[in-house]
PDB file of C-alpha atoms in Angstrom:
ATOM      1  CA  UNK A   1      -3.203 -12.967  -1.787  1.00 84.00           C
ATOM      2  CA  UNK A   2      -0.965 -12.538  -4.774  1.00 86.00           C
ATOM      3  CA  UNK A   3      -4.011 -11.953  -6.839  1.00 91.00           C
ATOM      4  CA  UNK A   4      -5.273  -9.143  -4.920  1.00 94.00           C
ATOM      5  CA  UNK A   5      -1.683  -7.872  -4.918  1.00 93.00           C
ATOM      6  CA  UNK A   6      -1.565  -7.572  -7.842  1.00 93.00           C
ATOM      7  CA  UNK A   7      -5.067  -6.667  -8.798  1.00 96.00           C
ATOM      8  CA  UNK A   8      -4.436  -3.639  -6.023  1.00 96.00           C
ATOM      9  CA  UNK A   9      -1.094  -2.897  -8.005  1.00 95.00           C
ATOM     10  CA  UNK A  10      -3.051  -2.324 -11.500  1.00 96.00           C
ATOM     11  CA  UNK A  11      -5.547   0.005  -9.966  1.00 95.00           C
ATOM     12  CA  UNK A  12      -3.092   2.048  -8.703  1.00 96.00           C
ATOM     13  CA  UNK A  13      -1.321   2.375 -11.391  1.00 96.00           C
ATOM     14  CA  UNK A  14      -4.268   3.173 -13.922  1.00 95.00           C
ATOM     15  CA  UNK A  15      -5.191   5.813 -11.285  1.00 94.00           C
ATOM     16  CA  UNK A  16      -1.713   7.363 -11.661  1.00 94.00           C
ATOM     17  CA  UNK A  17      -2.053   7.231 -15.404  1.00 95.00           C
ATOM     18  CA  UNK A  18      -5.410   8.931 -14.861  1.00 95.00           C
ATOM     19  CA  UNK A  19      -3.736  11.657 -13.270  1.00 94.00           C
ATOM     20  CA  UNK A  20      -1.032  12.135 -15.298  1.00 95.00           C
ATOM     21  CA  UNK A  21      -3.695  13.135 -18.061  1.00 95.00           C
ATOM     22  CA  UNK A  22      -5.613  15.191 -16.096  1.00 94.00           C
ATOM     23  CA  UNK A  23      -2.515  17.150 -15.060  1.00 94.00           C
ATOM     24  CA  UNK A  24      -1.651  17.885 -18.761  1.00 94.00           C
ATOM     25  CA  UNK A  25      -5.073  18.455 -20.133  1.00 93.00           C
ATOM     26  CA  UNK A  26      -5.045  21.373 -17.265  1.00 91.00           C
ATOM     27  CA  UNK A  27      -1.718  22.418 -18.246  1.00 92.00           C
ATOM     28  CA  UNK A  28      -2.777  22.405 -21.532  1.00 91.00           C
ATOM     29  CA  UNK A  29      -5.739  24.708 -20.428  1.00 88.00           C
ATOM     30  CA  UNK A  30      -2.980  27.109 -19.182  1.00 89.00           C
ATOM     31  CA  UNK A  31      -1.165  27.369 -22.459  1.00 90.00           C
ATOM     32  CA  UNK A  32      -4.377  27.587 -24.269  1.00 89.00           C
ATOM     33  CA  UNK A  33      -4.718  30.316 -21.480  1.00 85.00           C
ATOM     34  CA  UNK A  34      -1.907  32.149 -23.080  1.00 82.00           C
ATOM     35  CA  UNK A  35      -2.333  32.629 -26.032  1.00 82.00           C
ATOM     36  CA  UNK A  36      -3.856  35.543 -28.488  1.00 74.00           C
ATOM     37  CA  UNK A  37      -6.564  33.459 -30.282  1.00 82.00           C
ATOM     38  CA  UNK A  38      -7.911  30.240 -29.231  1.00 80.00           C
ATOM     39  CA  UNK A  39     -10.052  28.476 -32.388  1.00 85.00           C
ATOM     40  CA  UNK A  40     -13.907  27.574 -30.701  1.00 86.00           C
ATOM     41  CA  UNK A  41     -13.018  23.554 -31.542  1.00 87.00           C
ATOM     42  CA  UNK A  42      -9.924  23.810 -29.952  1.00 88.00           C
ATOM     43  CA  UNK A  43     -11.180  25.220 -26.903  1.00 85.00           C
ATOM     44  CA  UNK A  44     -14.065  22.475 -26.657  1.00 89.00           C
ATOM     45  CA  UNK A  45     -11.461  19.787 -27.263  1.00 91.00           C
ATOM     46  CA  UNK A  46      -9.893  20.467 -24.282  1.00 88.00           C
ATOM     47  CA  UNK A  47     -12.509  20.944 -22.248  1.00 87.00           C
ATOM     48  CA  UNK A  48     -13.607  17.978 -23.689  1.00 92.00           C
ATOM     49  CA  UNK A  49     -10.958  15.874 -22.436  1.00 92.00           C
ATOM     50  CA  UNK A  50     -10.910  17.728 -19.122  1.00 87.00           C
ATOM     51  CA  UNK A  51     -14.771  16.422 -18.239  1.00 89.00           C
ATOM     52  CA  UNK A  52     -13.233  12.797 -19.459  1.00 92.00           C
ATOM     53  CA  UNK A  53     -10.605  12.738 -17.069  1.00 90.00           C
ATOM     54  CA  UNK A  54     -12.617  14.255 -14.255  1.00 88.00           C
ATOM     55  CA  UNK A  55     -14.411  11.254 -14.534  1.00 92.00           C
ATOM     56  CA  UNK A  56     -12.023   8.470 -15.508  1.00 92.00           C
ATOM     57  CA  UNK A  57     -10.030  10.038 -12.069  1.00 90.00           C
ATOM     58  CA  UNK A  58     -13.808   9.656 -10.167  1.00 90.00           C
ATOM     59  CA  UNK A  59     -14.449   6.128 -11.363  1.00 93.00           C
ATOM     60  CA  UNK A  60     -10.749   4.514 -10.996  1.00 92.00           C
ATOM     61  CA  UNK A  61      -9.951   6.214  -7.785  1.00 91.00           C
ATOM     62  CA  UNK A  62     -13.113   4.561  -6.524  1.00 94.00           C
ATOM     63  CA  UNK A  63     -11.720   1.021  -8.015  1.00 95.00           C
ATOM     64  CA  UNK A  64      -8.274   0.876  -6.929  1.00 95.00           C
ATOM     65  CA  UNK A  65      -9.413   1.755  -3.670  1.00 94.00           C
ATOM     66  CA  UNK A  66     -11.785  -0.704  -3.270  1.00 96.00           C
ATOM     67  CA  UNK A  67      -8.652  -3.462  -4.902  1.00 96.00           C
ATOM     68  CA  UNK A  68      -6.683  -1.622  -2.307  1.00 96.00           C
ATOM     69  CA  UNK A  69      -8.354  -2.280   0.734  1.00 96.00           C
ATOM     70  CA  UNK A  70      -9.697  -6.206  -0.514  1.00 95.00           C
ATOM     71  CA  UNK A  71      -5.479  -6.764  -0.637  1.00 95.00           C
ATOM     72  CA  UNK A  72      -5.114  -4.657   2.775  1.00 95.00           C
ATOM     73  CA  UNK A  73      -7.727  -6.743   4.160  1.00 94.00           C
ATOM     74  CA  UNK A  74      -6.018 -10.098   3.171  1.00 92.00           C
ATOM     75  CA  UNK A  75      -2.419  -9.574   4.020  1.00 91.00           C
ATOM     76  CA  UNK A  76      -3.674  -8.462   7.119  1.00 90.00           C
ATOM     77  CA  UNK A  77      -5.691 -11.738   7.959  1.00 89.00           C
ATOM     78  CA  UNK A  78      -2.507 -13.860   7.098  1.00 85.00           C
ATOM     79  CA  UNK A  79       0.057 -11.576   8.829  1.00 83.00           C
ATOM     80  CA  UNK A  80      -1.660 -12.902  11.787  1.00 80.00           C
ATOM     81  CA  UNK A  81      -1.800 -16.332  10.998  1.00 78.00           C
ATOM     82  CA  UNK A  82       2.058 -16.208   9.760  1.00 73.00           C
ATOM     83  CA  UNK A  83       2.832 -15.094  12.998  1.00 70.00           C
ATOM     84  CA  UNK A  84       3.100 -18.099  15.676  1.00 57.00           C
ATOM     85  CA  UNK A  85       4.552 -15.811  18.483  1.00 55.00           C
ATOM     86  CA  UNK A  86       2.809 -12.669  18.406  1.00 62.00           C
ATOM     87  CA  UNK A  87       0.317 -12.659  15.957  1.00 64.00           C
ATOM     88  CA  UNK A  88      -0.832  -9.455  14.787  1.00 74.00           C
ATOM     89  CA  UNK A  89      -2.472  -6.523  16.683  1.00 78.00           C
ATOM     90  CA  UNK A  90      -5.044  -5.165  13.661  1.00 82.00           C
ATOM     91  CA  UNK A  91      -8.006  -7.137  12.453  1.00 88.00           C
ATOM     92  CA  UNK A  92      -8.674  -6.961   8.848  1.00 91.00           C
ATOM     93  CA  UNK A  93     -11.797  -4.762   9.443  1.00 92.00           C
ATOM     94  CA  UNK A  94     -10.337  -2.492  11.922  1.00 91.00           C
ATOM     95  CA  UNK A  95      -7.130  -2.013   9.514  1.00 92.00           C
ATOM     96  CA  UNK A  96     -10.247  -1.222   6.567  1.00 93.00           C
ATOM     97  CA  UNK A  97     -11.886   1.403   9.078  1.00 93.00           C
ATOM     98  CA  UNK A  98      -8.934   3.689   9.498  1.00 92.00           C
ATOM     99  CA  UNK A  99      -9.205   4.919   6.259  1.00 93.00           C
ATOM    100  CA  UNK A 100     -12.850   6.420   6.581  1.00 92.00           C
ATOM    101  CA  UNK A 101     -13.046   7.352  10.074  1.00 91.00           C
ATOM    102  CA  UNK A 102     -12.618  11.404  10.628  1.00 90.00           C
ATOM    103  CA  UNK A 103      -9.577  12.969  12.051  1.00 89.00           C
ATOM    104  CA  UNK A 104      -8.116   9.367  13.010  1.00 89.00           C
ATOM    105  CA  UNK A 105      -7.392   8.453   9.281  1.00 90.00           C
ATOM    106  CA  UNK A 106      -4.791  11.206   8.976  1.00 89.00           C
ATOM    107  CA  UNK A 107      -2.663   8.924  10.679  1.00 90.00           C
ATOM    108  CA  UNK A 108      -4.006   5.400  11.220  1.00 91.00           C
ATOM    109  CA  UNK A 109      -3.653   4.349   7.897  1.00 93.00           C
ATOM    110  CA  UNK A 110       0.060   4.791   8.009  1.00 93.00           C
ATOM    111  CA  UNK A 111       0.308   2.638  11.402  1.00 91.00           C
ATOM    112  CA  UNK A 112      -1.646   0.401  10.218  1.00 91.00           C
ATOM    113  CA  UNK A 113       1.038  -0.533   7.194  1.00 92.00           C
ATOM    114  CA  UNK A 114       4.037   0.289   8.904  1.00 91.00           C
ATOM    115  CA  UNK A 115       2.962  -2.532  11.169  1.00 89.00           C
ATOM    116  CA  UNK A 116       1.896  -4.740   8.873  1.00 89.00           C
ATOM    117  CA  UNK A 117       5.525  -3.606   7.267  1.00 87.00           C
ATOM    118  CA  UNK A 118       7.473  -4.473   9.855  1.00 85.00           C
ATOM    119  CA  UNK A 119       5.259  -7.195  11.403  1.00 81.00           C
ATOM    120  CA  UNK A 120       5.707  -9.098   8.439  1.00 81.00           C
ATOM    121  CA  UNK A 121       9.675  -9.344   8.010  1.00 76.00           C
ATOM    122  CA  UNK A 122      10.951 -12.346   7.360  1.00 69.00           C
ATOM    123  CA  UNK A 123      13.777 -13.040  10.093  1.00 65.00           C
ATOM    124  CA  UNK A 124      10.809 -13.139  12.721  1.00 58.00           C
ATOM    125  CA  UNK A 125      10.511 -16.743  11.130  1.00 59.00           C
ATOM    126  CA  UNK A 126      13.668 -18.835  11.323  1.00 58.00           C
ATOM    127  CA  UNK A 127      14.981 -19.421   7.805  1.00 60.00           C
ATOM    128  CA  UNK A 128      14.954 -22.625   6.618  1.00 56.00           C
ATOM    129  CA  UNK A 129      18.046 -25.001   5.412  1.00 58.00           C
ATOM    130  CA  UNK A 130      19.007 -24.477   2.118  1.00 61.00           C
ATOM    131  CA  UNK A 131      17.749 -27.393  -0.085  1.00 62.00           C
ATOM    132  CA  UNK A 132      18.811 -29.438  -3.277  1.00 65.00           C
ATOM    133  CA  UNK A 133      17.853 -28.544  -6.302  1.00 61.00           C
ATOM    134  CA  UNK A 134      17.007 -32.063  -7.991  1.00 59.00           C
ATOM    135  CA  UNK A 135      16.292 -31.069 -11.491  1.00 54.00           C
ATOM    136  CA  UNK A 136      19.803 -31.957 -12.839  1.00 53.00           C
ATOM    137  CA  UNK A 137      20.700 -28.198 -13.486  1.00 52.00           C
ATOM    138  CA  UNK A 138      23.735 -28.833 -11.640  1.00 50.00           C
ATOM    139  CA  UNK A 139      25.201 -32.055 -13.251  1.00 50.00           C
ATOM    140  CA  UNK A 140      26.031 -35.545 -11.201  1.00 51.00           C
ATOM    141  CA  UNK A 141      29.355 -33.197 -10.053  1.00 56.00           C
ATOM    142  CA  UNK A 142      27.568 -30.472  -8.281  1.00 60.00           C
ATOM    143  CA  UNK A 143      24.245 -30.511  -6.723  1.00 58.00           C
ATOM    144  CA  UNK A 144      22.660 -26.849  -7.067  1.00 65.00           C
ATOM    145  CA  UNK A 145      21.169 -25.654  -3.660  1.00 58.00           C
ATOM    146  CA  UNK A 146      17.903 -23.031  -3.122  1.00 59.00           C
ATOM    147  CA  UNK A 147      18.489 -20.031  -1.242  1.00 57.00           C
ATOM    148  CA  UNK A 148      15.566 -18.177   0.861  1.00 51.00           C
ATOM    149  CA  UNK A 149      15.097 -15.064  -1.959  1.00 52.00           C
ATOM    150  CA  UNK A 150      15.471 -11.429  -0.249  1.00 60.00           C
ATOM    151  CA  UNK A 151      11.901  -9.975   0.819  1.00 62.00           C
ATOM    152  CA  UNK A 152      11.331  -6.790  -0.309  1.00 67.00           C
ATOM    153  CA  UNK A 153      11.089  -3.597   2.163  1.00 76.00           C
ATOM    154  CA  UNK A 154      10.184   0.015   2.016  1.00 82.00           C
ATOM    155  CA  UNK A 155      11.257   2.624   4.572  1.00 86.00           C
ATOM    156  CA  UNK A 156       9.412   4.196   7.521  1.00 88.00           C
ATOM    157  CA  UNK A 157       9.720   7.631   5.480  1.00 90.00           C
ATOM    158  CA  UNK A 158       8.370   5.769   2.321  1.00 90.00           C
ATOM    159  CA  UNK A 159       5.470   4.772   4.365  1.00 91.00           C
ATOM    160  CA  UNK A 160       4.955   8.292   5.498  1.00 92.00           C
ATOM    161  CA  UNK A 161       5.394  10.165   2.310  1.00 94.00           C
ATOM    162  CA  UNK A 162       2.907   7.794   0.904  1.00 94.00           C
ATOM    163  CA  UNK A 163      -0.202   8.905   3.124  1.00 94.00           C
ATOM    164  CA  UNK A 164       1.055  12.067   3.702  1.00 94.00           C
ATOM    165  CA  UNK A 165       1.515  13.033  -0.207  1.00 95.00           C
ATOM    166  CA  UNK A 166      -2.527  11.221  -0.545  1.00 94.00           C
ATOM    167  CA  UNK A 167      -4.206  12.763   2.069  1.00 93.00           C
ATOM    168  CA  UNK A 168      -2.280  16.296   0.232  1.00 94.00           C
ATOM    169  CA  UNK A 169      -3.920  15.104  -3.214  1.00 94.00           C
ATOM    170  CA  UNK A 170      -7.166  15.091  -1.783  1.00 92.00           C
ATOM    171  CA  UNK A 171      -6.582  18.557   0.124  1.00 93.00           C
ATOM    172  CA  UNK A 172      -5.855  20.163  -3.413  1.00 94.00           C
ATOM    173  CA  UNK A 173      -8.597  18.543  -5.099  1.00 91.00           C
ATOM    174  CA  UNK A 174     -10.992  20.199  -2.234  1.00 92.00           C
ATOM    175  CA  UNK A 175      -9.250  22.906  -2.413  1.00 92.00           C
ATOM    176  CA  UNK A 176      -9.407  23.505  -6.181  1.00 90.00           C
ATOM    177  CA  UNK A 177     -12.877  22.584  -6.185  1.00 87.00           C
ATOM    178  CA  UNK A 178     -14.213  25.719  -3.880  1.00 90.00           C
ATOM    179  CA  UNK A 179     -11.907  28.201  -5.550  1.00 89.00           C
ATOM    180  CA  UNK A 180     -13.756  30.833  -7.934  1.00 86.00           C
ATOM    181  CA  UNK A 181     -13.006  30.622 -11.619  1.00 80.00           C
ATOM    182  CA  UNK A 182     -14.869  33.046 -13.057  1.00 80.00           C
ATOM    183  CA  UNK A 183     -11.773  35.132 -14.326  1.00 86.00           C
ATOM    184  CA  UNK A 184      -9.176  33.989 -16.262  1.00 84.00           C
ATOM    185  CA  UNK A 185      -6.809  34.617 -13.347  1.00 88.00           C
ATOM    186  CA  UNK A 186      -8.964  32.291 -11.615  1.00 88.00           C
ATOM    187  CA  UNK A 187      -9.332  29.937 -14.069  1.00 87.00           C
ATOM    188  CA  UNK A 188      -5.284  29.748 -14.162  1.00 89.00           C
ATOM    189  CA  UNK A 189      -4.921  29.227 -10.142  1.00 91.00           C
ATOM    190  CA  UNK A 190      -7.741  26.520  -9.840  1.00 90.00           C
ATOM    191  CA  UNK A 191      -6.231  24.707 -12.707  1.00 90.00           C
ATOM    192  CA  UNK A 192      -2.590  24.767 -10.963  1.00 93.00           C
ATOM    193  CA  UNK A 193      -3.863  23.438  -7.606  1.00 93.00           C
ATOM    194  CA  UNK A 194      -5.852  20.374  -9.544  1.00 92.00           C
ATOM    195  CA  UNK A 195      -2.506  19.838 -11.021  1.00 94.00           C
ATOM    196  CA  UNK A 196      -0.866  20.097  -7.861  1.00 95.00           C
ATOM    197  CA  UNK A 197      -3.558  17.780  -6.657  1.00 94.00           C
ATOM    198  CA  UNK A 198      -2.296  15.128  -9.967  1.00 95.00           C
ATOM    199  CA  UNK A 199       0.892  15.234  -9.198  1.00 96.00           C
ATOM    200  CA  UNK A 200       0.571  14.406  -5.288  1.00 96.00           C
ATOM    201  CA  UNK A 201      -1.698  11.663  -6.620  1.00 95.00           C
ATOM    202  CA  UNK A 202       0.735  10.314  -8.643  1.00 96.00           C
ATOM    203  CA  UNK A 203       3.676  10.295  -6.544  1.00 96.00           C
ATOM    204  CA  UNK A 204       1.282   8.273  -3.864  1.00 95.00           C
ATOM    205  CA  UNK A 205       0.450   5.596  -6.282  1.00 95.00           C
ATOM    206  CA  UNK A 206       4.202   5.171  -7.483  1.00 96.00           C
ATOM    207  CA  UNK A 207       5.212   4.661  -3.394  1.00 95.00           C
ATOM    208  CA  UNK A 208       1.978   2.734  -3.200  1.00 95.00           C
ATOM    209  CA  UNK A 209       2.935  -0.035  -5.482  1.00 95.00           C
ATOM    210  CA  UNK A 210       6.392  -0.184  -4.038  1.00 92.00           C
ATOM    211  CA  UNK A 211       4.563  -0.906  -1.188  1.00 93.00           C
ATOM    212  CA  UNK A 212       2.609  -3.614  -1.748  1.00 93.00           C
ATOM    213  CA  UNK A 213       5.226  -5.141  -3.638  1.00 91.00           C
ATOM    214  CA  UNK A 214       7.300  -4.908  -0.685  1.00 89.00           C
ATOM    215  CA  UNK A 215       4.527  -6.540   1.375  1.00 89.00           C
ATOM    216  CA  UNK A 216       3.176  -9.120  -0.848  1.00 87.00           C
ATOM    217  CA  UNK A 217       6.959 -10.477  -1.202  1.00 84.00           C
ATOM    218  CA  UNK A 218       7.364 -11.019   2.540  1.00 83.00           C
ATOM    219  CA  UNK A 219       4.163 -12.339   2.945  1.00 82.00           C
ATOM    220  CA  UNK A 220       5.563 -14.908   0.143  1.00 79.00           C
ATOM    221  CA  UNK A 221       8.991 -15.235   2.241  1.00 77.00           C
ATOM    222  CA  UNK A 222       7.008 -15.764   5.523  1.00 74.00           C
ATOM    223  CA  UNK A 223       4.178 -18.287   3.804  1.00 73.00           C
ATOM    224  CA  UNK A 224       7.954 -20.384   2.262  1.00 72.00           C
ATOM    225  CA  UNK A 225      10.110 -20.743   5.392  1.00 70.00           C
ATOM    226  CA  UNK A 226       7.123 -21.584   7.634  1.00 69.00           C
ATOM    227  CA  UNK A 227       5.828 -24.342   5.004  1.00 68.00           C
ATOM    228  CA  UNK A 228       9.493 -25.710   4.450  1.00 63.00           C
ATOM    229  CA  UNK A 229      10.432 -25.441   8.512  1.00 61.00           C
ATOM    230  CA  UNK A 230      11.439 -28.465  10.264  1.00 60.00           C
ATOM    231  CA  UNK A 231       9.556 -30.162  13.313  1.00 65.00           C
ATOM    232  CA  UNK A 232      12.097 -28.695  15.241  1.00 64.00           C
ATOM    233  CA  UNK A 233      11.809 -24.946  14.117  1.00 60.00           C
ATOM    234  CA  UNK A 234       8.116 -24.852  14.358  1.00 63.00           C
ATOM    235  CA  UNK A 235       8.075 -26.917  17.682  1.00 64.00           C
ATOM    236  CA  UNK A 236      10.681 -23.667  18.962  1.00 65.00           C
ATOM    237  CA  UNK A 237       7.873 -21.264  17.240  1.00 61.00           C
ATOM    238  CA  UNK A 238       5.754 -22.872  19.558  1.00 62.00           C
ATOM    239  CA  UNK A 239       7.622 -22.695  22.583  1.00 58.00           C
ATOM    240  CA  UNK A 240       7.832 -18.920  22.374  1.00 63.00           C
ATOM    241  CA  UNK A 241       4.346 -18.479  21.497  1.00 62.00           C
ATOM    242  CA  UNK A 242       3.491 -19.776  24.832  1.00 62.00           C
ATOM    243  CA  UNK A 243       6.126 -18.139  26.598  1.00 62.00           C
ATOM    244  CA  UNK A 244       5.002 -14.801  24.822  1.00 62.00           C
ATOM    245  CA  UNK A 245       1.300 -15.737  25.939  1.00 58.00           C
ATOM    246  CA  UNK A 246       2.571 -16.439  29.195  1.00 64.00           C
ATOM    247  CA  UNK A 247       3.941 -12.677  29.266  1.00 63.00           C
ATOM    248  CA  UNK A 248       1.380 -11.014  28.045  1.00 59.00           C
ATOM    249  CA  UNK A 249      -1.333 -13.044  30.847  1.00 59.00           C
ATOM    250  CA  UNK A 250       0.894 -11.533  33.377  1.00 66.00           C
ATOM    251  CA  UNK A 251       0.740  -7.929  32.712  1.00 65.00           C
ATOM    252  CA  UNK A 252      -2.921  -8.236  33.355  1.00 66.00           C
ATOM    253  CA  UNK A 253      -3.373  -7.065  36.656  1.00 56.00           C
ATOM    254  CA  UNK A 254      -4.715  -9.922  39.307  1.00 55.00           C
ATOM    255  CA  UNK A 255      -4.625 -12.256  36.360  1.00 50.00           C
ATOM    256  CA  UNK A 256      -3.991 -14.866  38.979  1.00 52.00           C
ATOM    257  CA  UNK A 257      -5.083 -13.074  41.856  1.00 53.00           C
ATOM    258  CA  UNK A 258      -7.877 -16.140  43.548  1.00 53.00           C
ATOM    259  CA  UNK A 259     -11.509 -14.891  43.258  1.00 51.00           C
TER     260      UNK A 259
END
């Protein structure tokens, strides 16, 4: 888990750093745009750079989402095993799916990791006793004692500007695409909406990897106090599983109804 975290975390941020060139080779275009005389070499330089970044942008957008998704796919899988009581509603492949299917992943994405978000917090597992530190740090006066470490978190509005500000990077991309450039008045508009495009893109992958981050460390915090709970804090864990089974049996209509 941590290595996909963090595997996820370096593709997003080379795709940000992708974008952050293409945005200034294409507002270097518009300054080039500007001016009087514009030497041939110059001019191919630039273009140059703006057919690299078109495809280091193609080829690293395609990686970190793939790292993306191989994390998603994990944290979901152990947010429902680190959950004795309620487990957790999305399987790893339906959480993977709302990100290609039409219409529906203009939203699902962000349910899905708000919910794994919030699903994942760590007072839904009872926090475990602090515990001696035995490694003399202390001294024979003072015995040093470990505290649970505070899990990261993101807001809901975090978790919406994310999506929203990605799915908007890939509506100026489109968008800049299809638009004419034949004109230099063209040229200067299609070149503002790919930046427009860069910056969106970059501005996802910043609140992406505070995102993960956030994640990864309470899947950390969950993973420590269940490992370090006592036989009586996971035999409680147990007793409200059941009694949350119990609940959920019963809103099934003629669950116990005889046949």
């Amino acid at each position: 888990m941590r290595r996909r975290a963090r595997a996820a975390i370096a593709g997003l941020v080379a795709m940000g750093a992708v974008a952050a060139f293409t945005a200034l080779v294409g507002a270097w275009h518009i300054v080039l745009l500007g001016w009087s005389e514009v030497s041939a070499s110059t001019w191919q330089l630039a273009s140059t750079f703006r057919e690299a970044g078109g495809l280091l942008e193609l080829g690293l957008g395609l990686l970190a989402g793939v790292l993306f998704l191989r994390w998603l796919a994990r944290a979901v899988a152990l947010a429902f095993v680190l959950d004795p009581v309620r487990g957790f509603h999305w399987t790893p492949a339906e959480s993977v799916l709302a990100f290609f299917i039409p219409v529906v992943n203009l939203a699902q994405p962000y349910r899905v990791l708000r919910d794994l978000h919030d699903g994942l917090a760590p007072p839904g597992v009872p926090e475990p006793a602090p515990r001696p530190l035995l490694d003399g740090a202390g001294g024979y006066r003072r015995v040093e004692m470990a505290h649970a470490p505070r899990a990261g978190a993101v807001h809901h509005a975090a978790l919406g500007a994310w999506w929203g500000l990605y799915v908007a990077s890939r509506g100026f991309g489109w968008l800049a695409s299809v638009m004419p450039d034949l004109t230099v008045a063209e040229f200067i508009r299609s070149r503002y909406a790919f930046i427009a495009s860069d910056v969106a893109s970059i501005a996802a992958a910043w609140l992406a990897v505070r995102m993960v981050r956030a994640i990864d460390s309470r899947v950390a915090e969950r993973h420590r106090r269940l490992a370090h709970a006592s036989d009586e804090e996971l035999g409680r864990l147990l007793v409200e599983r059941d009694l949350q089974l119990r609940q959920d049996l019963a809103k099934i209509t003629d669950f116990d109804a005889p046949e």
